[in-house]
Amino acid sequence: MNVSIKTPEQIAAMRIAGRLAADVLEMITPYVKPGISTGELDQICHDYIVNVQDAIPAPLNYNGFPKSVCTSLNEVICHGIPSDTKIIKDGDILNIDVTVIKDGWHGDTNRMFYVGDVPEHAKRLCVVAQECLYQAIEIVRPGCKLSDIGTIIAKHARGKHYSVVEEYCGHGIGLVFHEDPQVLHYGEGYNRRNDLVLKEGMTFTIEPMINAGKKQTKLNMKDGWTVTTKDRRLSAQWEHTMVVTADGVEVLTARPDEPFYQELK
Ligand code: MF3
Ligand code: CO
Ligand code: CO
């Protein structure tokens, strides 16, 4: 594992990229309504990132990904490909995952949206997935072990009788979209050899994918990207990019309505 430590100047640059990624999720919120297609949502995000933010949508052409954001609907766990024929409808839950590159630095964040009136059971899944992310963020500080993050997420999810996706994880981030370390969302994937003690200046994402049913996933072999639950039940995800500070954590992609939001200095 080769985990980079960012300098204060590099963190300042990541703060800007993170804020831009968060702004895209704020900007797109009023458009997430029954009747719009995920392709249209992608186009609006793309135009905003390129023309308003003067930034680059990182997913576009990343390992051949064809669009600028990921849109993952209902039983789609992650990496859903926006499409003009995929119209979102009342009762759906939708994840939009935004990664922007500004001056070479990445900011990566995603959130769930309720489309119209959503059943209570689906809302509960989304809320618990967000609680998983928030509980993990709360323990991040120098000295915290990487495995503690997965442990606390899995404990909360399993306590609510949900399961945690194991095949996809959070990641280090910076000039590179996905770098070391891998941030597992369950605790059992680490042992003393590959666990990591967090240090000031490390930057990574936490992005738990929580399933209503079983943890198993299925990759769509036709498009090579879309990951769904094997049992076709719902899945929810929330993601933030953060930096370990001297005494805790700074969430670089926080939105104004979140408890850990800080005004830009
Ligand atoms: N943004 C995703 C993540 O959280 C990665 C998307 S890769 C893509 O790591 F190619 F699907 F866009
Ligand atoms: Co990510
Ligand atoms: Co992401």
PDB file of C-alpha atoms and ligand atoms in Angstrom:
ATOM      1  CA  MET A   1       0.000   0.000   0.000  1.00  0.00           C
ATOM      2  CA  ASN A   2       1.328   3.400  -0.998  1.00  0.00           C
ATOM      3  CA  VAL A   3      -0.776   6.011   0.780  1.00  0.00           C
ATOM      4  CA  SER A   4       0.125   9.600  -0.061  1.00  0.00           C
ATOM      5  CA  ILE A   5       0.051  12.462   2.437  1.00  0.00           C
ATOM      6  CA  LYS A   6      -1.177  15.744   0.995  1.00  0.00           C
ATOM      7  CA  THR A   7       0.420  19.089   1.844  1.00  0.00           C
ATOM      8  CA  PRO A   8      -1.699  22.030   3.054  1.00  0.00           C
ATOM      9  CA  GLU A   9      -1.487  23.540  -0.452  1.00  0.00           C
ATOM     10  CA  GLN A  10      -2.669  20.298  -2.029  1.00  0.00           C
ATOM     11  CA  ILE A  11      -5.508  20.057   0.481  1.00  0.00           C
ATOM     12  CA  ALA A  12      -6.545  23.611  -0.400  1.00  0.00           C
ATOM     13  CA  ALA A  13      -6.791  22.552  -4.044  1.00  0.00           C
ATOM     14  CA  MET A  14      -8.822  19.468  -3.088  1.00  0.00           C
ATOM     15  CA  ARG A  15     -11.129  21.677  -1.018  1.00  0.00           C
ATOM     16  CA  ILE A  16     -12.028  23.521  -4.215  1.00  0.00           C
ATOM     17  CA  ALA A  17     -12.602  20.336  -6.222  1.00  0.00           C
ATOM     18  CA  GLY A  18     -14.677  18.889  -3.382  1.00  0.00           C
ATOM     19  CA  ARG A  19     -16.816  21.989  -3.129  1.00  0.00           C
ATOM     20  CA  LEU A  20     -17.474  21.907  -6.879  1.00  0.00           C
ATOM     21  CA  ALA A  21     -18.581  18.261  -6.732  1.00  0.00           C
ATOM     22  CA  ALA A  22     -20.920  19.094  -3.830  1.00  0.00           C
ATOM     23  CA  ASP A  23     -22.299  22.060  -5.781  1.00  0.00           C
ATOM     24  CA  VAL A  24     -23.255  19.767  -8.673  1.00  0.00           C
ATOM     25  CA  LEU A  25     -25.446  17.675  -6.353  1.00  0.00           C
ATOM     26  CA  GLU A  26     -27.079  20.877  -5.055  1.00  0.00           C
ATOM     27  CA  MET A  27     -27.590  22.192  -8.588  1.00  0.00           C
ATOM     28  CA  ILE A  28     -29.214  18.982  -9.885  1.00  0.00           C
ATOM     29  CA  THR A  29     -31.593  18.513  -6.936  1.00  0.00           C
ATOM     30  CA  PRO A  30     -34.583  20.489  -8.323  1.00  0.00           C
ATOM     31  CA  TYR A  31     -34.398  18.502 -11.585  1.00  0.00           C
ATOM     32  CA  VAL A  32     -34.776  15.102  -9.909  1.00  0.00           C
ATOM     33  CA  LYS A  33     -38.518  14.729 -10.503  1.00  0.00           C
ATOM     34  CA  PRO A  34     -40.719  12.002 -12.025  1.00  0.00           C
ATOM     35  CA  GLY A  35     -40.618  12.115 -15.850  1.00  0.00           C
ATOM     36  CA  ILE A  36     -37.012  13.197 -16.413  1.00  0.00           C
ATOM     37  CA  SER A  37     -34.530  10.709 -17.886  1.00  0.00           C
ATOM     38  CA  THR A  38     -31.197   9.847 -16.308  1.00  0.00           C
ATOM     39  CA  GLY A  39     -29.657  10.879 -19.638  1.00  0.00           C
ATOM     40  CA  GLU A  40     -31.083  14.386 -19.237  1.00  0.00           C
ATOM     41  CA  LEU A  41     -29.795  14.565 -15.646  1.00  0.00           C
ATOM     42  CA  ASP A  42     -26.344  13.574 -16.925  1.00  0.00           C
ATOM     43  CA  GLN A  43     -26.449  16.237 -19.653  1.00  0.00           C
ATOM     44  CA  ILE A  44     -27.389  18.969 -17.159  1.00  0.00           C
ATOM     45  CA  CYS A  45     -24.542  17.919 -14.811  1.00  0.00           C
ATOM     46  CA  HIS A  46     -22.094  17.706 -17.702  1.00  0.00           C
ATOM     47  CA  ASP A  47     -22.936  21.193 -19.002  1.00  0.00           C
ATOM     48  CA  TYR A  48     -22.710  22.675 -15.494  1.00  0.00           C
ATOM     49  CA  ILE A  49     -19.339  21.066 -14.730  1.00  0.00           C
ATOM     50  CA  VAL A  50     -17.816  22.027 -18.079  1.00  0.00           C
ATOM     51  CA  ASN A  51     -19.375  25.446 -18.739  1.00  0.00           C
ATOM     52  CA  VAL A  52     -20.087  26.915 -15.297  1.00  0.00           C
ATOM     53  CA  GLN A  53     -17.389  25.288 -13.159  1.00  0.00           C
ATOM     54  CA  ASP A  54     -14.737  25.121 -15.871  1.00  0.00           C
ATOM     55  CA  ALA A  55     -13.951  21.649 -14.570  1.00  0.00           C
ATOM     56  CA  ILE A  56     -13.832  18.104 -15.964  1.00  0.00           C
ATOM     57  CA  PRO A  57     -16.331  15.308 -15.242  1.00  0.00           C
ATOM     58  CA  ALA A  58     -13.973  12.512 -14.174  1.00  0.00           C
ATOM     59  CA  PRO A  59     -16.182   9.524 -15.114  1.00  0.00           C
ATOM     60  CA  LEU A  60     -16.403  10.499 -18.801  1.00  0.00           C
ATOM     61  CA  ASN A  61     -14.154   8.041 -20.679  1.00  0.00           C
ATOM     62  CA  TYR A  62     -12.722   6.725 -17.384  1.00  0.00           C
ATOM     63  CA  ASN A  63     -11.883   3.112 -18.271  1.00  0.00           C
ATOM     64  CA  GLY A  64     -14.401   3.557 -21.088  1.00  0.00           C
ATOM     65  CA  PHE A  65     -17.311   4.831 -18.980  1.00  0.00           C
ATOM     66  CA  PRO A  66     -19.510   6.662 -21.516  1.00  0.00           C
ATOM     67  CA  LYS A  67     -21.159   9.411 -19.430  1.00  0.00           C
ATOM     68  CA  SER A  68     -20.276  12.235 -17.025  1.00  0.00           C
ATOM     69  CA  VAL A  69     -22.013  11.051 -13.837  1.00  0.00           C
ATOM     70  CA  CYS A  70     -23.266   7.696 -12.564  1.00  0.00           C
ATOM     71  CA  THR A  71     -27.027   7.320 -12.043  1.00  0.00           C
ATOM     72  CA  SER A  72     -27.989   4.254 -10.014  1.00  0.00           C
ATOM     73  CA  LEU A  73     -31.719   3.585  -9.721  1.00  0.00           C
ATOM     74  CA  ASN A  74     -33.469   1.304  -7.176  1.00  0.00           C
ATOM     75  CA  GLU A  75     -31.767  -2.134  -7.359  1.00  0.00           C
ATOM     76  CA  VAL A  76     -28.709  -0.639  -9.084  1.00  0.00           C
ATOM     77  CA  ILE A  77     -25.902  -0.534  -6.500  1.00  0.00           C
ATOM     78  CA  CYS A  78     -23.441   1.668  -8.412  1.00  0.00           C
ATOM     79  CA  HIS A  79     -22.027   2.659 -11.809  1.00  0.00           C
ATOM     80  CA  GLY A  80     -25.439   3.004 -13.482  1.00  0.00           C
ATOM     81  CA  ILE A  81     -25.059   4.517 -16.963  1.00  0.00           C
ATOM     82  CA  PRO A  82     -27.308   7.504 -17.692  1.00  0.00           C
ATOM     83  CA  SER A  83     -29.670   6.910 -20.592  1.00  0.00           C
ATOM     84  CA  ASP A  84     -32.233   9.001 -22.475  1.00  0.00           C
ATOM     85  CA  THR A  85     -34.671   6.079 -22.345  1.00  0.00           C
ATOM     86  CA  LYS A  86     -34.417   5.543 -18.567  1.00  0.00           C
ATOM     87  CA  ILE A  87     -37.202   7.770 -17.202  1.00  0.00           C
ATOM     88  CA  ILE A  88     -37.370   8.067 -13.421  1.00  0.00           C
ATOM     89  CA  LYS A  89     -40.799   7.603 -11.891  1.00  0.00           C
ATOM     90  CA  ASP A  90     -42.726   8.295  -8.715  1.00  0.00           C
ATOM     91  CA  GLY A  91     -41.490   6.048  -5.888  1.00  0.00           C
ATOM     92  CA  ASP A  92     -37.987   5.461  -7.266  1.00  0.00           C
ATOM     93  CA  ILE A  93     -34.806   6.030  -5.269  1.00  0.00           C
ATOM     94  CA  LEU A  94     -31.888   7.400  -7.276  1.00  0.00           C
ATOM     95  CA  ASN A  95     -28.197   7.841  -6.545  1.00  0.00           C
ATOM     96  CA  ILE A  96     -26.236  10.429  -8.502  1.00  0.00           C
ATOM     97  CA  ASP A  97     -22.458  10.099  -8.191  1.00  0.00           C
ATOM     98  CA  VAL A  98     -20.437  13.150  -9.211  1.00  0.00           C
ATOM     99  CA  THR A  99     -16.666  13.352  -9.564  1.00  0.00           C
ATOM    100  CA  VAL A 100     -15.100  16.553 -10.849  1.00  0.00           C
ATOM    101  CA  ILE A 101     -11.483  17.333 -11.669  1.00  0.00           C
ATOM    102  CA  LYS A 102     -10.331  20.909 -11.010  1.00  0.00           C
ATOM    103  CA  ASP A 103      -6.695  21.868 -11.619  1.00  0.00           C
ATOM    104  CA  GLY A 104      -5.920  18.146 -11.680  1.00  0.00           C
ATOM    105  CA  TRP A 105      -7.498  17.392  -8.276  1.00  0.00           C
ATOM    106  CA  HIS A 106     -10.538  15.153  -7.774  1.00  0.00           C
ATOM    107  CA  GLY A 107     -13.660  15.639  -5.659  1.00  0.00           C
ATOM    108  CA  ASP A 108     -15.970  12.615  -5.449  1.00  0.00           C
ATOM    109  CA  THR A 109     -19.409  12.541  -3.817  1.00  0.00           C
ATOM    110  CA  ASN A 110     -22.813  10.931  -4.188  1.00  0.00           C
ATOM    111  CA  ARG A 111     -26.207  10.983  -2.526  1.00  0.00           C
ATOM    112  CA  MET A 112     -29.641   9.422  -2.705  1.00  0.00           C
ATOM    113  CA  PHE A 113     -32.701  11.264  -4.032  1.00  0.00           C
ATOM    114  CA  TYR A 114     -36.338  10.409  -3.454  1.00  0.00           C
ATOM    115  CA  VAL A 115     -38.304  10.609  -6.707  1.00  0.00           C
ATOM    116  CA  GLY A 116     -41.766  11.899  -5.819  1.00  0.00           C
ATOM    117  CA  ASP A 117     -43.489   9.867  -3.115  1.00  0.00           C
ATOM    118  CA  VAL A 118     -41.228   7.066  -1.919  1.00  0.00           C
ATOM    119  CA  PRO A 119     -42.415   4.143   0.238  1.00  0.00           C
ATOM    120  CA  GLU A 120     -41.315   4.178   3.887  1.00  0.00           C
ATOM    121  CA  HIS A 121     -39.220   1.016   3.558  1.00  0.00           C
ATOM    122  CA  ALA A 122     -37.159   2.591   0.770  1.00  0.00           C
ATOM    123  CA  LYS A 123     -36.697   5.825   2.717  1.00  0.00           C
ATOM    124  CA  ARG A 124     -35.553   3.828   5.737  1.00  0.00           C
ATOM    125  CA  LEU A 125     -32.846   2.133   3.655  1.00  0.00           C
ATOM    126  CA  CYS A 126     -31.610   5.505   2.369  1.00  0.00           C
ATOM    127  CA  VAL A 127     -31.561   7.017   5.872  1.00  0.00           C
ATOM    128  CA  VAL A 128     -29.651   4.087   7.355  1.00  0.00           C
ATOM    129  CA  ALA A 129     -27.096   4.173   4.521  1.00  0.00           C
ATOM    130  CA  GLN A 130     -26.523   7.873   5.252  1.00  0.00           C
ATOM    131  CA  GLU A 131     -26.201   7.129   8.977  1.00  0.00           C
ATOM    132  CA  CYS A 132     -23.550   4.528   8.088  1.00  0.00           C
ATOM    133  CA  LEU A 133     -21.533   7.186   6.271  1.00  0.00           C
ATOM    134  CA  TYR A 134     -21.993   9.741   9.055  1.00  0.00           C
ATOM    135  CA  GLN A 135     -21.038   7.315  11.831  1.00  0.00           C
ATOM    136  CA  ALA A 136     -17.876   6.420   9.908  1.00  0.00           C
ATOM    137  CA  ILE A 137     -16.959  10.067   9.320  1.00  0.00           C
ATOM    138  CA  GLU A 138     -17.335  10.733  13.043  1.00  0.00           C
ATOM    139  CA  ILE A 139     -14.570   8.301  14.017  1.00  0.00           C
ATOM    140  CA  VAL A 140     -12.013   9.480  11.438  1.00  0.00           C
ATOM    141  CA  ARG A 141      -8.990  11.086  13.110  1.00  0.00           C
ATOM    142  CA  PRO A 142      -5.247  10.404  13.336  1.00  0.00           C
ATOM    143  CA  GLY A 143      -4.758   7.041  15.034  1.00  0.00           C
ATOM    144  CA  CYS A 144      -8.058   5.588  13.807  1.00  0.00           C
ATOM    145  CA  LYS A 145      -7.585   2.315  11.952  1.00  0.00           C
ATOM    146  CA  LEU A 146      -8.937   1.836   8.440  1.00  0.00           C
ATOM    147  CA  SER A 147     -10.714  -1.303   9.648  1.00  0.00           C
ATOM    148  CA  ASP A 148     -12.616   0.737  12.277  1.00  0.00           C
ATOM    149  CA  ILE A 149     -14.467   2.465   9.424  1.00  0.00           C
ATOM    150  CA  GLY A 150     -15.796  -0.766   7.991  1.00  0.00           C
ATOM    151  CA  THR A 151     -16.552  -2.161  11.410  1.00  0.00           C
ATOM    152  CA  ILE A 152     -18.798   0.718  12.425  1.00  0.00           C
ATOM    153  CA  ILE A 153     -20.596   0.767   9.053  1.00  0.00           C
ATOM    154  CA  ALA A 154     -21.301  -2.963   9.062  1.00  0.00           C
ATOM    155  CA  LYS A 155     -22.445  -2.889  12.681  1.00  0.00           C
ATOM    156  CA  HIS A 156     -25.034  -0.216  11.971  1.00  0.00           C
ATOM    157  CA  ALA A 157     -26.263  -1.758   8.695  1.00  0.00           C
ATOM    158  CA  ARG A 158     -26.493  -5.290  10.045  1.00  0.00           C
ATOM    159  CA  GLY A 159     -28.198  -3.983  13.184  1.00  0.00           C
ATOM    160  CA  LYS A 160     -30.984  -2.770  10.913  1.00  0.00           C
ATOM    161  CA  HIS A 161     -31.044  -6.140   9.091  1.00  0.00           C
ATOM    162  CA  TYR A 162     -29.454  -4.753   5.949  1.00  0.00           C
ATOM    163  CA  SER A 163     -26.318  -6.049   4.226  1.00  0.00           C
ATOM    164  CA  VAL A 164     -23.110  -4.335   3.105  1.00  0.00           C
ATOM    165  CA  VAL A 165     -21.731  -4.654  -0.424  1.00  0.00           C
ATOM    166  CA  GLU A 166     -18.186  -6.013  -0.310  1.00  0.00           C
ATOM    167  CA  GLU A 167     -17.007  -5.943  -3.935  1.00  0.00           C
ATOM    168  CA  TYR A 168     -16.809  -2.143  -4.220  1.00  0.00           C
ATOM    169  CA  CYS A 169     -15.165   0.168  -1.747  1.00  0.00           C
ATOM    170  CA  GLY A 170     -14.032   3.680  -0.927  1.00  0.00           C
ATOM    171  CA  HIS A 171     -10.593   4.800  -2.034  1.00  0.00           C
ATOM    172  CA  GLY A 172      -7.738   7.205  -1.667  1.00  0.00           C
ATOM    173  CA  ILE A 173      -8.144  10.210  -3.961  1.00  0.00           C
ATOM    174  CA  GLY A 174      -6.125  13.196  -5.144  1.00  0.00           C
ATOM    175  CA  LEU A 175      -4.461  13.774  -8.497  1.00  0.00           C
ATOM    176  CA  VAL A 176      -5.544  10.174  -9.160  1.00  0.00           C
ATOM    177  CA  PHE A 177      -9.265   9.230  -9.100  1.00  0.00           C
ATOM    178  CA  HIS A 178      -8.757   5.901  -7.312  1.00  0.00           C
ATOM    179  CA  GLU A 179      -5.534   5.450  -5.344  1.00  0.00           C
ATOM    180  CA  ASP A 180      -4.471   3.628  -2.176  1.00  0.00           C
ATOM    181  CA  PRO A 181      -5.845   2.844   0.312  1.00  0.00           C
ATOM    182  CA  GLN A 182      -8.932   0.756  -0.395  1.00  0.00           C
ATOM    183  CA  VAL A 183     -11.560   1.697   2.179  1.00  0.00           C
ATOM    184  CA  LEU A 184     -13.691  -1.371   2.878  1.00  0.00           C
ATOM    185  CA  HIS A 185     -17.157  -0.859   4.301  1.00  0.00           C
ATOM    186  CA  TYR A 186     -17.001  -3.992   6.450  1.00  0.00           C
ATOM    187  CA  GLY A 187     -14.378  -4.750   9.092  1.00  0.00           C
ATOM    188  CA  GLU A 188     -13.510  -8.343   8.359  1.00  0.00           C
ATOM    189  CA  GLY A 189     -11.548  -7.620   5.170  1.00  0.00           C
ATOM    190  CA  TYR A 190      -8.497  -6.407   7.063  1.00  0.00           C
ATOM    191  CA  ASN A 191      -5.925  -8.174   9.150  1.00  0.00           C
ATOM    192  CA  ARG A 192      -2.874  -6.863  10.981  1.00  0.00           C
ATOM    193  CA  ARG A 193      -0.831  -6.974   7.781  1.00  0.00           C
ATOM    194  CA  ASN A 194      -2.996  -4.724   5.644  1.00  0.00           C
ATOM    195  CA  ASP A 195      -4.767  -2.537   8.203  1.00  0.00           C
ATOM    196  CA  LEU A 196      -3.688   1.084   8.187  1.00  0.00           C
ATOM    197  CA  VAL A 197      -3.435   3.741  10.895  1.00  0.00           C
ATOM    198  CA  LEU A 198      -4.855   7.039   9.627  1.00  0.00           C
ATOM    199  CA  LYS A 199      -2.538  10.046   9.580  1.00  0.00           C
ATOM    200  CA  GLU A 200      -3.042  13.760   9.084  1.00  0.00           C
ATOM    201  CA  GLY A 201      -3.092  14.643   5.373  1.00  0.00           C
ATOM    202  CA  MET A 202      -4.548  11.392   4.079  1.00  0.00           C
ATOM    203  CA  THR A 203      -7.436  11.953   1.656  1.00  0.00           C
ATOM    204  CA  PHE A 204      -9.991   9.293   0.803  1.00  0.00           C
ATOM    205  CA  THR A 205     -13.645   8.579   0.227  1.00  0.00           C
ATOM    206  CA  ILE A 206     -16.100   6.601   2.306  1.00  0.00           C
ATOM    207  CA  GLU A 207     -19.034   5.389   0.193  1.00  0.00           C
ATOM    208  CA  PRO A 208     -21.009   2.539   1.780  1.00  0.00           C
ATOM    209  CA  MET A 209     -23.423   0.612  -0.451  1.00  0.00           C
ATOM    210  CA  ILE A 210     -26.171  -0.872   1.714  1.00  0.00           C
ATOM    211  CA  ASN A 211     -28.631  -3.489   0.438  1.00  0.00           C
ATOM    212  CA  ALA A 212     -32.158  -4.119   1.685  1.00  0.00           C
ATOM    213  CA  GLY A 213     -31.666  -7.831   1.030  1.00  0.00           C
ATOM    214  CA  LYS A 214     -28.550  -9.905   0.456  1.00  0.00           C
ATOM    215  CA  LYS A 215     -25.049  -8.502  -0.147  1.00  0.00           C
ATOM    216  CA  GLN A 216     -24.389 -10.312  -3.424  1.00  0.00           C
ATOM    217  CA  THR A 217     -23.921  -8.232  -6.571  1.00  0.00           C
ATOM    218  CA  LYS A 218     -24.352  -8.818 -10.292  1.00  0.00           C
ATOM    219  CA  LEU A 219     -22.397  -7.020 -13.022  1.00  0.00           C
ATOM    220  CA  ASN A 220     -24.286  -6.361 -16.249  1.00  0.00           C
ATOM    221  CA  MET A 221     -22.151  -8.127 -18.853  1.00  0.00           C
ATOM    222  CA  LYS A 222     -23.797  -6.301 -21.764  1.00  0.00           C
ATOM    223  CA  ASP A 223     -22.772  -2.782 -20.710  1.00  0.00           C
ATOM    224  CA  GLY A 224     -19.807  -3.833 -18.553  1.00  0.00           C
ATOM    225  CA  TRP A 225     -20.674  -1.305 -15.808  1.00  0.00           C
ATOM    226  CA  THR A 226     -24.080  -1.485 -14.156  1.00  0.00           C
ATOM    227  CA  VAL A 227     -23.916  -3.308 -10.826  1.00  0.00           C
ATOM    228  CA  THR A 228     -27.229  -4.520  -9.359  1.00  0.00           C
ATOM    229  CA  THR A 229     -28.228  -6.509  -6.333  1.00  0.00           C
ATOM    230  CA  LYS A 230     -28.396 -10.186  -7.195  1.00  0.00           C
ATOM    231  CA  ASP A 231     -31.745 -10.519  -5.433  1.00  0.00           C
ATOM    232  CA  ARG A 232     -33.054  -7.388  -7.201  1.00  0.00           C
ATOM    233  CA  ARG A 233     -33.936  -5.694  -3.932  1.00  0.00           C
ATOM    234  CA  LEU A 234     -33.122  -2.019  -3.294  1.00  0.00           C
ATOM    235  CA  SER A 235     -29.656  -0.599  -2.625  1.00  0.00           C
ATOM    236  CA  ALA A 236     -28.601   2.817  -1.300  1.00  0.00           C
ATOM    237  CA  GLN A 237     -25.267   4.654  -1.218  1.00  0.00           C
ATOM    238  CA  TRP A 238     -23.840   7.934   0.107  1.00  0.00           C
ATOM    239  CA  GLU A 239     -20.304   9.174  -0.523  1.00  0.00           C
ATOM    240  CA  HIS A 240     -18.002  11.916   0.710  1.00  0.00           C
ATOM    241  CA  THR A 241     -14.374  12.852   0.084  1.00  0.00           C
ATOM    242  CA  MET A 242     -12.480  13.823   3.242  1.00  0.00           C
ATOM    243  CA  VAL A 243      -9.059  14.686   4.642  1.00  0.00           C
ATOM    244  CA  VAL A 244      -7.685  13.593   8.009  1.00  0.00           C
ATOM    245  CA  THR A 245      -6.825  16.721  10.031  1.00  0.00           C
ATOM    246  CA  ALA A 246      -4.639  17.136  13.152  1.00  0.00           C
ATOM    247  CA  ASP A 247      -7.558  16.412  15.467  1.00  0.00           C
ATOM    248  CA  GLY A 248     -10.274  14.869  13.288  1.00  0.00           C
ATOM    249  CA  VAL A 249     -11.589  15.111   9.768  1.00  0.00           C
ATOM    250  CA  GLU A 250     -12.641  17.726   7.241  1.00  0.00           C
ATOM    251  CA  VAL A 251     -15.321  16.646   4.774  1.00  0.00           C
ATOM    252  CA  LEU A 252     -14.299  18.233   1.480  1.00  0.00           C
ATOM    253  CA  THR A 253     -17.607  17.528  -0.292  1.00  0.00           C
ATOM    254  CA  ALA A 254     -19.984  18.621   2.496  1.00  0.00           C
ATOM    255  CA  ARG A 255     -23.226  20.341   1.506  1.00  0.00           C
ATOM    256  CA  PRO A 256     -24.590  23.341   3.465  1.00  0.00           C
ATOM    257  CA  ASP A 257     -27.352  21.289   5.134  1.00  0.00           C
ATOM    258  CA  GLU A 258     -24.896  18.763   6.614  1.00  0.00           C
ATOM    259  CA  PRO A 259     -23.676  18.892  10.226  1.00  0.00           C
ATOM    260  CA  PHE A 260     -19.968  18.978   9.327  1.00  0.00           C
ATOM    261  CA  TYR A 261     -20.253  21.720   6.697  1.00  0.00           C
ATOM    262  CA  GLN A 262     -17.677  24.518   7.042  1.00  0.00           C
ATOM    263  CA  GLU A 263     -17.614  27.845   5.197  1.00  0.00           C
ATOM    264  CA  LEU A 264     -14.674  28.095   2.802  1.00  0.00           C
ATOM    265  CA  LYS A 265     -11.846  30.094   4.342  1.00  0.00           C
TER     266      LYS A 265
HETATM  267  N1  MF3 B   1     -17.478   7.860  -8.618  1.00  0.00           N
HETATM  268  C1  MF3 B   1     -17.297   6.453  -8.464  1.00  0.00           C
HETATM  269  C2  MF3 B   1     -16.615   6.263  -7.143  1.00  0.00           C
HETATM  270  O1  MF3 B   1     -17.157   6.667  -6.166  1.00  0.00           O
HETATM  271  C3  MF3 B   1     -16.502   5.846  -9.568  1.00  0.00           C
HETATM  272  C4  MF3 B   1     -17.181   5.899 -10.864  1.00  0.00           C
HETATM  273  S1  MF3 B   1     -16.151   5.219 -12.028  1.00  0.00           S
HETATM  274  C5  MF3 B   1     -17.057   5.326 -13.411  1.00  0.00           C
HETATM  275  O2  MF3 B   1     -15.528   5.792  -7.004  1.00  0.00           O
HETATM  276  F1  MF3 B   1     -16.276   5.025 -14.353  1.00  0.00           F
HETATM  277  F2  MF3 B   1     -18.118   4.537 -13.293  1.00  0.00           F
HETATM  278  F3  MF3 B   1     -17.500   6.552 -13.521  1.00  0.00           F
HETATM  279 CO    CO B   2     -15.543   7.201  -4.948  1.00  0.00          CO
HETATM  280 CO    CO B   3     -18.184   8.491  -6.529  1.00  0.00          CO
END
